[in-house]
Amino acid sequence: RTAADQAQRAEAEARKTEARASAALAEAERRHDALTEAAAQQAETAAAARTTAAETAAAAAAAADPATARASLDSARAAAAEARAAARDATTRASEEERALRGRLRRRQELEAEARDWQRRAQEAESRTAALDTRAAETAAALATAEAAPAAIAAEEAALATQKASAETRLAAAKDALGATETAHVEAARAARAAEKAASDLREGRGRLEAKLEAAREAEAIAAARLSEANLTEEAPDTTADQQTPASTAPSEPDSEDLAKRLEAEIARLTRQRDSLGAVNLRAEQDAAEVAAEREAIVTERADLEAAIAKLRHGVASLNREGRQRLLAAFERVNAEFASLFRRLFGGGEARLVMVEDDDPLEAGLEILCQPPGKKLSSLSLLSGGEQTLTALSLILAVFLCQPSPICVLDEVDAPLDDSNTARFCALLDEMRQRTDTRFLIITHHPLTMSRMDRLFGVTMVERGVSQLVSVDLLAAEALVEA
């Protein structure tokens, strides 16, 4: 905004200067016209004087008195000389006024160009002001987002803590359920084995009972056949015995049938109970052991991962801390060297580097603030081309001084500089050569820079298409000249 106000004031001053120049131009044109008219009158006067001189000469020639004629001729010649001198003076003044008019015209063109330049600068200042306003709005939005970030992070941490507690609760419940399931599985397997054993015993008992029942039925059939063949009337005692025998065996048949029914019912119940238990997993214990081993491995891996994450975070924090310390130390050194070189190149003034956009040095940006002698403190973009070049050279060489190298190559760095700034730049290079052991290689077309070097290397083309390397040792040449 300050730059925009300055540009507007400069534009108004340029307009006033243009108005004054226009008025001066009009006055010069008026004077030029007056002098032109005066020159024309003087020319007419000179012509009239010459005519009078001719007439006087003719009259003198015709007169009888030579002295009178000579006096008239001399007065006519004097009048003609005065007329010619006046004409020359008028012509000289007209030429001077014309030159002054041309100078004012050039000055007017220069003022118009300067006014256009100030208008362009004012437009650039307005666009920069708009960009700064946009950047300020973005910065405010980012600041609001950053201010809201801790609350969001705290809420997220609370949610994560809640999720962690819930996950730990579910994990404990899952562990308890797994233990209960394993216990129930073991009990079920034990009950299944007992049921199978009981069913097997029942099947064996049923087989034995069925065999006894079949034997009893066969014995009954044999006894019935014998009774039908025997004579009951003749052998009463035998009949009685026979009758007593079936009578004694008959009560055992219902008991055997009842026992068989009870056994069948018990077998059916146990079978249903076994079927309700489902298929028996004979690898349950082995699977449980494998699951327990896998769980222990997962728990161990989780602990290792948590330890590795903590170690990595600690390492990253340590690296960031050390990086911030080194960056701040290097920043302070570069800033001090930059300020010193800036004052050396500009013959005064002030310059510094400022971290912007973030408090963390690892995330912050960098802005160059400089104040040449006689100017206000501003950013690098508001300086002229030569001032920007000298400031950039100060920064580059400041970084170079903090970490010198054996060779430094500078390519056309003096192109935007005038002679005085080029002389300062060469003096700075001489000083840096004395402070360090660096060899400076400069690619340049500036005669002043080449005259300050120790050795020159160039390429010349004496013949068309044939290049030749030329080397001149200026120190040796200077010693030779002095000798």
PDB file of C-alpha atoms in Angstrom, residues 29-316:
ATOM      1  CA  GLU A  29       7.374  28.008 -29.523  1.00  0.00           C
ATOM      2  CA  ARG A  30       6.014  31.527 -29.036  1.00  0.00           C
ATOM      3  CA  ARG A  31       9.517  32.933 -28.570  1.00  0.00           C
ATOM      4  CA  HIS A  32      10.695  30.938 -31.581  1.00  0.00           C
ATOM      5  CA  ASP A  33       7.949  32.451 -33.681  1.00  0.00           C
ATOM      6  CA  ALA A  34       8.854  35.965 -32.392  1.00  0.00           C
ATOM      7  CA  LEU A  35      12.536  35.421 -33.125  1.00  0.00           C
ATOM      8  CA  THR A  36      11.717  34.065 -36.568  1.00  0.00           C
ATOM      9  CA  GLU A  37       9.658  37.193 -37.258  1.00  0.00           C
ATOM     10  CA  ALA A  38      12.462  39.371 -35.884  1.00  0.00           C
ATOM     11  CA  ALA A  39      14.976  37.546 -38.079  1.00  0.00           C
ATOM     12  CA  ALA A  40      12.747  38.153 -41.090  1.00  0.00           C
ATOM     13  CA  GLN A  41      12.493  41.857 -40.194  1.00  0.00           C
ATOM     14  CA  GLN A  42      16.273  42.052 -39.751  1.00  0.00           C
ATOM     15  CA  ALA A  43      16.712  40.362 -43.123  1.00  0.00           C
ATOM     16  CA  GLU A  44      14.370  42.922 -44.664  1.00  0.00           C
ATOM     17  CA  THR A  45      16.298  45.691 -42.896  1.00  0.00           C
ATOM     18  CA  ALA A  46      19.584  44.282 -44.206  1.00  0.00           C
ATOM     19  CA  ALA A  47      18.156  44.069 -47.703  1.00  0.00           C
ATOM     20  CA  ALA A  48      16.928  47.651 -47.417  1.00  0.00           C
ATOM     21  CA  ALA A  49      20.357  48.671 -46.108  1.00  0.00           C
ATOM     22  CA  ARG A  50      22.056  46.988 -49.007  1.00  0.00           C
ATOM     23  CA  THR A  51      19.684  48.725 -51.405  1.00  0.00           C
ATOM     24  CA  THR A  52      20.371  52.046 -49.717  1.00  0.00           C
ATOM     25  CA  ALA A  53      24.101  51.396 -49.875  1.00  0.00           C
ATOM     26  CA  ALA A  54      23.844  50.630 -53.569  1.00  0.00           C
ATOM     27  CA  GLU A  55      21.804  53.745 -54.189  1.00  0.00           C
ATOM     28  CA  THR A  56      24.245  55.811 -52.124  1.00  0.00           C
ATOM     29  CA  ALA A  57      27.159  54.340 -54.031  1.00  0.00           C
ATOM     30  CA  ALA A  58      25.429  55.170 -57.274  1.00  0.00           C
ATOM     31  CA  ALA A  59      24.618  58.667 -56.061  1.00  0.00           C
ATOM     32  CA  ALA A  60      28.206  59.088 -54.893  1.00  0.00           C
ATOM     33  CA  ALA A  61      29.478  58.015 -58.226  1.00  0.00           C
ATOM     34  CA  ALA A  62      27.196  60.547 -59.855  1.00  0.00           C
ATOM     35  CA  ALA A  63      27.944  63.334 -57.379  1.00  0.00           C
ATOM     36  CA  ALA A  64      30.540  65.933 -58.123  1.00  0.00           C
ATOM     37  CA  ASP A  65      31.953  66.033 -54.554  1.00  0.00           C
ATOM     38  CA  PRO A  66      33.942  62.799 -53.795  1.00  0.00           C
ATOM     39  CA  ALA A  67      34.289  63.498 -50.073  1.00  0.00           C
ATOM     40  CA  THR A  68      30.575  63.848 -49.570  1.00  0.00           C
ATOM     41  CA  ALA A  69      29.968  60.733 -51.571  1.00  0.00           C
ATOM     42  CA  ARG A  70      32.588  58.838 -49.611  1.00  0.00           C
ATOM     43  CA  ALA A  71      31.008  59.876 -46.308  1.00  0.00           C
ATOM     44  CA  SER A  72      27.630  58.785 -47.504  1.00  0.00           C
ATOM     45  CA  LEU A  73      29.127  55.521 -48.672  1.00  0.00           C
ATOM     46  CA  ASP A  74      30.805  54.951 -45.312  1.00  0.00           C
ATOM     47  CA  SER A  75      27.616  55.631 -43.410  1.00  0.00           C
ATOM     48  CA  ALA A  76      25.730  53.275 -45.690  1.00  0.00           C
ATOM     49  CA  ARG A  77      28.367  50.589 -45.191  1.00  0.00           C
ATOM     50  CA  ALA A  78      28.191  51.049 -41.426  1.00  0.00           C
ATOM     51  CA  ALA A  79      24.421  50.752 -41.512  1.00  0.00           C
ATOM     52  CA  ALA A  80      24.727  47.639 -43.674  1.00  0.00           C
ATOM     53  CA  ALA A  81      27.287  46.115 -41.242  1.00  0.00           C
ATOM     54  CA  GLU A  82      25.022  46.836 -38.287  1.00  0.00           C
ATOM     55  CA  ALA A  83      22.120  45.261 -40.161  1.00  0.00           C
ATOM     56  CA  ARG A  84      24.192  42.185 -40.975  1.00  0.00           C
ATOM     57  CA  ALA A  85      25.323  41.886 -37.312  1.00  0.00           C
ATOM     58  CA  ALA A  86      21.729  42.210 -36.133  1.00  0.00           C
ATOM     59  CA  ALA A  87      20.693  39.545 -38.667  1.00  0.00           C
ATOM     60  CA  ARG A  88      23.472  37.231 -37.456  1.00  0.00           C
ATOM     61  CA  ASP A  89      22.449  37.798 -33.837  1.00  0.00           C
ATOM     62  CA  ALA A  90      18.835  37.075 -34.686  1.00  0.00           C
ATOM     63  CA  THR A  91      19.826  33.931 -36.557  1.00  0.00           C
ATOM     64  CA  THR A  92      22.013  32.791 -33.629  1.00  0.00           C
ATOM     65  CA  ARG A  93      19.205  33.405 -31.134  1.00  0.00           C
ATOM     66  CA  ALA A  94      16.795  31.559 -33.412  1.00  0.00           C
ATOM     67  CA  SER A  95      19.203  28.577 -33.584  1.00  0.00           C
ATOM     68  CA  GLU A  96      19.637  28.579 -29.805  1.00  0.00           C
ATOM     69  CA  GLU A  97      15.901  28.746 -29.277  1.00  0.00           C
ATOM     70  CA  GLU A  98      15.444  25.905 -31.752  1.00  0.00           C
ATOM     71  CA  ARG A  99      18.015  23.802 -29.919  1.00  0.00           C
ATOM     72  CA  ALA A 100      16.333  24.630 -26.631  1.00  0.00           C
ATOM     73  CA  LEU A 101      13.005  23.703 -28.177  1.00  0.00           C
ATOM     74  CA  ARG A 102      14.385  20.350 -29.344  1.00  0.00           C
ATOM     75  CA  GLY A 103      15.811  19.790 -25.840  1.00  0.00           C
ATOM     76  CA  ARG A 104      12.446  20.558 -24.288  1.00  0.00           C
ATOM     77  CA  LEU A 105      10.780  18.195 -26.743  1.00  0.00           C
ATOM     78  CA  ARG A 106      13.203  15.433 -25.757  1.00  0.00           C
ATOM     79  CA  ARG A 107      12.632  16.263 -22.083  1.00  0.00           C
ATOM     80  CA  ARG A 108       8.895  16.099 -22.672  1.00  0.00           C
ATOM     81  CA  GLN A 109       9.244  12.674 -24.302  1.00  0.00           C
ATOM     82  CA  GLU A 110      11.390  11.533 -21.396  1.00  0.00           C
ATOM     83  CA  LEU A 111       8.807  12.833 -18.928  1.00  0.00           C
ATOM     84  CA  GLU A 112       6.027  11.065 -20.827  1.00  0.00           C
ATOM     85  CA  ALA A 113       8.042   7.842 -20.779  1.00  0.00           C
ATOM     86  CA  GLU A 114       8.713   8.320 -17.064  1.00  0.00           C
ATOM     87  CA  ALA A 115       5.004   8.978 -16.459  1.00  0.00           C
ATOM     88  CA  ARG A 116       4.147   5.774 -18.319  1.00  0.00           C
ATOM     89  CA  ASP A 117       6.743   3.972 -16.235  1.00  0.00           C
ATOM     90  CA  TRP A 118       5.230   5.334 -13.027  1.00  0.00           C
ATOM     91  CA  GLN A 119       1.769   4.312 -14.230  1.00  0.00           C
ATOM     92  CA  ARG A 120       3.083   0.821 -14.907  1.00  0.00           C
ATOM     93  CA  ARG A 121       4.680   0.754 -11.463  1.00  0.00           C
ATOM     94  CA  ALA A 122       1.418   1.941  -9.934  1.00  0.00           C
ATOM     95  CA  GLN A 123      -0.451  -0.869 -11.687  1.00  0.00           C
ATOM     96  CA  GLU A 124       2.169  -3.363 -10.531  1.00  0.00           C
ATOM     97  CA  ALA A 125       1.859  -1.970  -7.001  1.00  0.00           C
ATOM     98  CA  GLU A 126      -1.925  -2.368  -7.161  1.00  0.00           C
ATOM     99  CA  SER A 127      -1.578  -5.939  -8.412  1.00  0.00           C
ATOM    100  CA  ARG A 128       0.971  -6.667  -5.682  1.00  0.00           C
ATOM    101  CA  THR A 129      -1.336  -5.088  -3.127  1.00  0.00           C
ATOM    102  CA  ALA A 130      -4.159  -7.332  -4.338  1.00  0.00           C
ATOM    103  CA  ALA A 131      -1.830 -10.334  -4.188  1.00  0.00           C
ATOM    104  CA  LEU A 132      -0.775  -9.351  -0.663  1.00  0.00           C
ATOM    105  CA  ASP A 133      -4.426  -8.985   0.351  1.00  0.00           C
ATOM    106  CA  THR A 134      -5.171 -12.425  -1.105  1.00  0.00           C
ATOM    107  CA  ARG A 135      -2.127 -13.828   0.669  1.00  0.00           C
ATOM    108  CA  ALA A 136      -3.239 -12.178   3.910  1.00  0.00           C
ATOM    109  CA  ALA A 137      -6.691 -13.756   3.526  1.00  0.00           C
ATOM    110  CA  GLU A 138      -5.106 -17.151   2.833  1.00  0.00           C
ATOM    111  CA  THR A 139      -2.810 -16.671   5.816  1.00  0.00           C
ATOM    112  CA  ALA A 140      -5.779 -15.774   8.013  1.00  0.00           C
ATOM    113  CA  ALA A 141      -7.649 -18.853   6.799  1.00  0.00           C
ATOM    114  CA  ALA A 142      -4.581 -21.006   7.396  1.00  0.00           C
ATOM    115  CA  LEU A 143      -4.191 -19.425  10.834  1.00  0.00           C
ATOM    116  CA  ALA A 144      -7.816 -20.182  11.661  1.00  0.00           C
ATOM    117  CA  THR A 145      -7.336 -23.745  10.450  1.00  0.00           C
ATOM    118  CA  ALA A 146      -4.136 -24.040  12.490  1.00  0.00           C
ATOM    119  CA  GLU A 147      -5.874 -22.623  15.567  1.00  0.00           C
ATOM    120  CA  ALA A 148      -8.715 -25.108  15.125  1.00  0.00           C
ATOM    121  CA  ALA A 149      -6.256 -27.959  14.539  1.00  0.00           C
ATOM    122  CA  PRO A 150      -5.287 -28.487  18.240  1.00  0.00           C
ATOM    123  CA  ALA A 151      -8.931 -28.915  19.238  1.00  0.00           C
ATOM    124  CA  ALA A 152      -9.498 -31.329  16.345  1.00  0.00           C
ATOM    125  CA  ILE A 153      -6.324 -33.206  17.254  1.00  0.00           C
ATOM    126  CA  ALA A 154      -7.396 -33.338  20.900  1.00  0.00           C
ATOM    127  CA  ALA A 155     -10.834 -34.615  19.866  1.00  0.00           C
ATOM    128  CA  GLU A 156      -9.214 -37.157  17.576  1.00  0.00           C
ATOM    129  CA  GLU A 157      -6.868 -38.229  20.368  1.00  0.00           C
ATOM    130  CA  ALA A 158      -9.843 -38.586  22.713  1.00  0.00           C
ATOM    131  CA  ALA A 159     -11.708 -40.614  20.085  1.00  0.00           C
ATOM    132  CA  LEU A 160      -8.625 -42.759  19.519  1.00  0.00           C
ATOM    133  CA  ALA A 161      -8.232 -43.242  23.270  1.00  0.00           C
ATOM    134  CA  THR A 162     -11.896 -44.263  23.476  1.00  0.00           C
ATOM    135  CA  GLN A 163     -11.450 -46.627  20.532  1.00  0.00           C
ATOM    136  CA  LYS A 164      -8.293 -48.012  22.145  1.00  0.00           C
ATOM    137  CA  ALA A 165     -10.087 -48.595  25.458  1.00  0.00           C
ATOM    138  CA  SER A 166     -13.003 -50.198  23.602  1.00  0.00           C
ATOM    139  CA  ALA A 167     -10.588 -52.340  21.592  1.00  0.00           C
ATOM    140  CA  GLU A 168      -8.775 -53.383  24.767  1.00  0.00           C
ATOM    141  CA  THR A 169     -12.140 -54.222  26.362  1.00  0.00           C
ATOM    142  CA  ARG A 170     -13.140 -56.259  23.318  1.00  0.00           C
ATOM    143  CA  LEU A 171      -9.741 -57.937  23.342  1.00  0.00           C
ATOM    144  CA  ALA A 172     -10.152 -58.890  27.009  1.00  0.00           C
ATOM    145  CA  ALA A 173     -13.694 -60.118  26.326  1.00  0.00           C
ATOM    146  CA  ALA A 174     -12.415 -62.065  23.316  1.00  0.00           C
ATOM    147  CA  LYS A 175      -9.675 -63.588  25.484  1.00  0.00           C
ATOM    148  CA  ASP A 176     -12.244 -64.587  28.114  1.00  0.00           C
ATOM    149  CA  ALA A 177     -14.586 -65.947  25.452  1.00  0.00           C
ATOM    150  CA  LEU A 178     -11.712 -67.839  23.853  1.00  0.00           C
ATOM    151  CA  GLY A 179     -10.783 -69.360  27.219  1.00  0.00           C
ATOM    152  CA  ALA A 180     -14.400 -70.258  27.958  1.00  0.00           C
ATOM    153  CA  THR A 181     -14.790 -71.699  24.465  1.00  0.00           C
ATOM    154  CA  GLU A 182     -11.629 -73.738  24.829  1.00  0.00           C
ATOM    155  CA  THR A 183     -12.815 -75.008  28.235  1.00  0.00           C
ATOM    156  CA  ALA A 184     -16.267 -75.824  26.857  1.00  0.00           C
ATOM    157  CA  HIS A 185     -14.661 -77.511  23.877  1.00  0.00           C
ATOM    158  CA  VAL A 186     -12.501 -79.666  26.145  1.00  0.00           C
ATOM    159  CA  GLU A 187     -15.505 -80.519  28.319  1.00  0.00           C
ATOM    160  CA  ALA A 188     -17.594 -81.312  25.248  1.00  0.00           C
ATOM    161  CA  ALA A 189     -14.834 -83.533  23.866  1.00  0.00           C
ATOM    162  CA  ARG A 190     -14.563 -85.294  27.226  1.00  0.00           C
ATOM    163  CA  ALA A 191     -18.393 -85.714  27.374  1.00  0.00           C
ATOM    164  CA  ALA A 192     -18.428 -86.960  23.780  1.00  0.00           C
ATOM    165  CA  ARG A 193     -15.786 -89.546  24.575  1.00  0.00           C
ATOM    166  CA  ALA A 194     -17.735 -90.628  27.692  1.00  0.00           C
ATOM    167  CA  ALA A 195     -20.986 -90.808  25.682  1.00  0.00           C
ATOM    168  CA  GLU A 196     -19.302 -92.865  22.990  1.00  0.00           C
ATOM    169  CA  LYS A 197     -17.945 -95.214  25.650  1.00  0.00           C
ATOM    170  CA  ALA A 198     -21.377 -95.497  27.311  1.00  0.00           C
ATOM    171  CA  ALA A 199     -23.035 -96.104  23.943  1.00  0.00           C
ATOM    172  CA  SER A 200     -20.496 -98.770  23.151  1.00  0.00           C
ATOM    173  CA  ASP A 201     -21.153-100.445  26.528  1.00  0.00           C
ATOM    174  CA  LEU A 202     -24.897-100.218  25.920  1.00  0.00           C
ATOM    175  CA  ARG A 203     -24.528-101.694  22.447  1.00  0.00           C
ATOM    176  CA  GLU A 204     -22.534-104.603  23.903  1.00  0.00           C
ATOM    177  CA  GLY A 205     -25.145-105.142  26.675  1.00  0.00           C
ATOM    178  CA  ARG A 206     -27.935-104.994  24.120  1.00  0.00           C
ATOM    179  CA  GLY A 207     -26.146-107.587  22.002  1.00  0.00           C
ATOM    180  CA  ARG A 208     -25.752-109.864  24.958  1.00  0.00           C
ATOM    181  CA  LEU A 209     -29.415-109.428  25.943  1.00  0.00           C
ATOM    182  CA  GLU A 210     -30.579-110.027  22.394  1.00  0.00           C
ATOM    183  CA  ALA A 211     -28.490-113.209  22.274  1.00  0.00           C
ATOM    184  CA  LYS A 212     -30.021-114.373  25.586  1.00  0.00           C
ATOM    185  CA  LEU A 213     -33.520-113.521  24.339  1.00  0.00           C
ATOM    186  CA  GLU A 214     -32.954-115.453  21.143  1.00  0.00           C
ATOM    187  CA  ALA A 215     -31.675-118.433  23.117  1.00  0.00           C
ATOM    188  CA  ALA A 216     -34.731-118.285  25.416  1.00  0.00           C
ATOM    189  CA  ARG A 217     -37.089-118.193  22.418  1.00  0.00           C
ATOM    190  CA  GLU A 218     -35.330-121.164  20.852  1.00  0.00           C
ATOM    191  CA  ALA A 219     -35.594-123.079  24.149  1.00  0.00           C
ATOM    192  CA  GLU A 220     -39.314-122.219  24.352  1.00  0.00           C
ATOM    193  CA  ALA A 221     -39.860-123.439  20.829  1.00  0.00           C
ATOM    194  CA  ILE A 222     -38.056-126.700  21.564  1.00  0.00           C
ATOM    195  CA  ALA A 223     -40.087-127.193  24.741  1.00  0.00           C
ATOM    196  CA  ALA A 224     -43.364-126.551  22.911  1.00  0.00           C
ATOM    197  CA  ALA A 225     -42.391-129.062  20.276  1.00  0.00           C
ATOM    198  CA  ARG A 226     -41.566-131.645  22.908  1.00  0.00           C
ATOM    199  CA  LEU A 227     -44.899-131.085  24.672  1.00  0.00           C
ATOM    200  CA  SER A 228     -46.785-131.580  21.468  1.00  0.00           C
ATOM    201  CA  GLU A 229     -45.002-134.843  20.825  1.00  0.00           C
ATOM    202  CA  ALA A 230     -45.399-136.237  24.355  1.00  0.00           C
ATOM    203  CA  ASN A 231     -48.489-137.962  25.611  1.00  0.00           C
ATOM    204  CA  LEU A 232     -49.893-135.724  28.299  1.00  0.00           C
ATOM    205  CA  THR A 233     -52.390-138.238  29.598  1.00  0.00           C
ATOM    206  CA  GLU A 234     -49.925-140.994  30.071  1.00  0.00           C
ATOM    207  CA  GLU A 235     -47.245-139.071  31.662  1.00  0.00           C
ATOM    208  CA  ALA A 236     -48.957-136.711  34.045  1.00  0.00           C
ATOM    209  CA  PRO A 237     -45.944-136.064  36.144  1.00  0.00           C
ATOM    210  CA  ASP A 238     -44.000-135.200  33.031  1.00  0.00           C
ATOM    211  CA  THR A 239     -46.853-132.989  31.864  1.00  0.00           C
ATOM    212  CA  THR A 240     -46.905-131.328  35.198  1.00  0.00           C
ATOM    213  CA  ALA A 241     -43.203-130.923  34.949  1.00  0.00           C
ATOM    214  CA  ASP A 242     -43.536-129.716  31.444  1.00  0.00           C
ATOM    215  CA  GLN A 243     -46.235-127.301  32.506  1.00  0.00           C
ATOM    216  CA  GLN A 244     -44.142-126.119  35.377  1.00  0.00           C
ATOM    217  CA  THR A 245     -41.139-125.627  33.148  1.00  0.00           C
ATOM    218  CA  PRO A 246     -42.836-123.203  30.791  1.00  0.00           C
ATOM    219  CA  ALA A 247     -44.501-121.554  33.734  1.00  0.00           C
ATOM    220  CA  SER A 248     -41.119-121.048  35.317  1.00  0.00           C
ATOM    221  CA  THR A 249     -39.624-119.704  32.077  1.00  0.00           C
ATOM    222  CA  ALA A 250     -42.599-117.569  31.007  1.00  0.00           C
ATOM    223  CA  PRO A 251     -42.133-114.785  33.591  1.00  0.00           C
ATOM    224  CA  SER A 252     -38.543-114.199  32.340  1.00  0.00           C
ATOM    225  CA  GLU A 253     -39.674-113.401  28.799  1.00  0.00           C
ATOM    226  CA  PRO A 254     -41.580-110.205  29.666  1.00  0.00           C
ATOM    227  CA  ASP A 255     -38.636-109.108  31.849  1.00  0.00           C
ATOM    228  CA  SER A 256     -36.226-109.589  28.917  1.00  0.00           C
ATOM    229  CA  GLU A 257     -38.494-107.678  26.556  1.00  0.00           C
ATOM    230  CA  ASP A 258     -38.860-104.779  29.000  1.00  0.00           C
ATOM    231  CA  LEU A 259     -35.112-104.681  29.490  1.00  0.00           C
ATOM    232  CA  ALA A 260     -34.537-104.669  25.733  1.00  0.00           C
ATOM    233  CA  LYS A 261     -37.013-101.794  25.279  1.00  0.00           C
ATOM    234  CA  ARG A 262     -35.370 -99.823  28.024  1.00  0.00           C
ATOM    235  CA  LEU A 263     -31.965-100.429  26.480  1.00  0.00           C
ATOM    236  CA  GLU A 264     -33.203 -99.368  23.061  1.00  0.00           C
ATOM    237  CA  ALA A 265     -34.709 -96.196  24.499  1.00  0.00           C
ATOM    238  CA  GLU A 266     -31.491 -95.420  26.366  1.00  0.00           C
ATOM    239  CA  ILE A 267     -29.444 -96.077  23.224  1.00  0.00           C
ATOM    240  CA  ALA A 268     -31.734 -93.794  21.186  1.00  0.00           C
ATOM    241  CA  ARG A 269     -31.459 -91.028  23.831  1.00  0.00           C
ATOM    242  CA  LEU A 270     -27.688 -91.248  23.965  1.00  0.00           C
ATOM    243  CA  THR A 271     -27.535 -91.282  20.160  1.00  0.00           C
ATOM    244  CA  ARG A 272     -29.668 -88.142  19.991  1.00  0.00           C
ATOM    245  CA  GLN A 273     -27.517 -86.500  22.653  1.00  0.00           C
ATOM    246  CA  ARG A 274     -24.387 -87.397  20.728  1.00  0.00           C
ATOM    247  CA  ASP A 275     -25.876 -86.100  17.458  1.00  0.00           C
ATOM    248  CA  SER A 276     -26.870 -82.824  19.124  1.00  0.00           C
ATOM    249  CA  LEU A 277     -23.255 -82.256  20.092  1.00  0.00           C
ATOM    250  CA  GLY A 278     -22.322 -82.155  16.388  1.00  0.00           C
ATOM    251  CA  ALA A 279     -19.307 -83.555  14.662  1.00  0.00           C
ATOM    252  CA  VAL A 280     -16.371 -84.218  16.931  1.00  0.00           C
ATOM    253  CA  ASN A 281     -13.207 -82.308  15.969  1.00  0.00           C
ATOM    254  CA  LEU A 282     -10.371 -84.632  16.785  1.00  0.00           C
ATOM    255  CA  ARG A 283      -7.870 -81.797  16.049  1.00  0.00           C
ATOM    256  CA  ALA A 284      -9.469 -79.356  18.489  1.00  0.00           C
ATOM    257  CA  GLU A 285      -6.626 -79.445  20.993  1.00  0.00           C
ATOM    258  CA  GLN A 286      -4.022 -79.108  18.236  1.00  0.00           C
ATOM    259  CA  ASP A 287      -5.976 -76.250  16.610  1.00  0.00           C
ATOM    260  CA  ALA A 288      -6.312 -74.526  19.996  1.00  0.00           C
ATOM    261  CA  ALA A 289      -2.566 -74.834  20.527  1.00  0.00           C
ATOM    262  CA  GLU A 290      -1.881 -73.426  17.057  1.00  0.00           C
ATOM    263  CA  VAL A 291      -4.292 -70.518  17.658  1.00  0.00           C
ATOM    264  CA  ALA A 292      -2.658 -69.786  21.014  1.00  0.00           C
ATOM    265  CA  ALA A 293       0.812 -69.865  19.419  1.00  0.00           C
ATOM    266  CA  GLU A 294      -0.363 -67.599  16.570  1.00  0.00           C
ATOM    267  CA  ARG A 295      -1.921 -65.201  19.060  1.00  0.00           C
ATOM    268  CA  GLU A 296       1.292 -65.076  21.084  1.00  0.00           C
ATOM    269  CA  ALA A 297       3.252 -64.415  17.860  1.00  0.00           C
ATOM    270  CA  ILE A 298       0.850 -61.601  16.900  1.00  0.00           C
ATOM    271  CA  VAL A 299       1.111 -60.074  20.364  1.00  0.00           C
ATOM    272  CA  THR A 300       4.907 -60.275  20.149  1.00  0.00           C
ATOM    273  CA  GLU A 301       4.924 -58.712  16.664  1.00  0.00           C
ATOM    274  CA  ARG A 302       2.585 -55.965  17.865  1.00  0.00           C
ATOM    275  CA  ALA A 303       4.908 -55.190  20.768  1.00  0.00           C
ATOM    276  CA  ASP A 304       7.879 -55.149  18.370  1.00  0.00           C
ATOM    277  CA  LEU A 305       6.025 -52.828  15.984  1.00  0.00           C
ATOM    278  CA  GLU A 306       5.047 -50.474  18.788  1.00  0.00           C
ATOM    279  CA  ALA A 307       8.649 -50.442  20.001  1.00  0.00           C
ATOM    280  CA  ALA A 308       9.890 -49.803  16.438  1.00  0.00           C
ATOM    281  CA  ILE A 309       7.343 -46.995  15.923  1.00  0.00           C
ATOM    282  CA  ALA A 310       8.367 -45.384  19.207  1.00  0.00           C
ATOM    283  CA  LYS A 311      12.028 -45.707  18.235  1.00  0.00           C
ATOM    284  CA  LEU A 312      11.385 -44.212  14.788  1.00  0.00           C
ATOM    285  CA  ARG A 313       9.415 -41.340  16.275  1.00  0.00           C
ATOM    286  CA  HIS A 314      12.193 -40.699  18.733  1.00  0.00           C
ATOM    287  CA  GLY A 315      14.747 -40.793  15.906  1.00  0.00           C
ATOM    288  CA  VAL A 316      12.675 -38.433  13.733  1.00  0.00           C
TER     289      VAL A 316
END
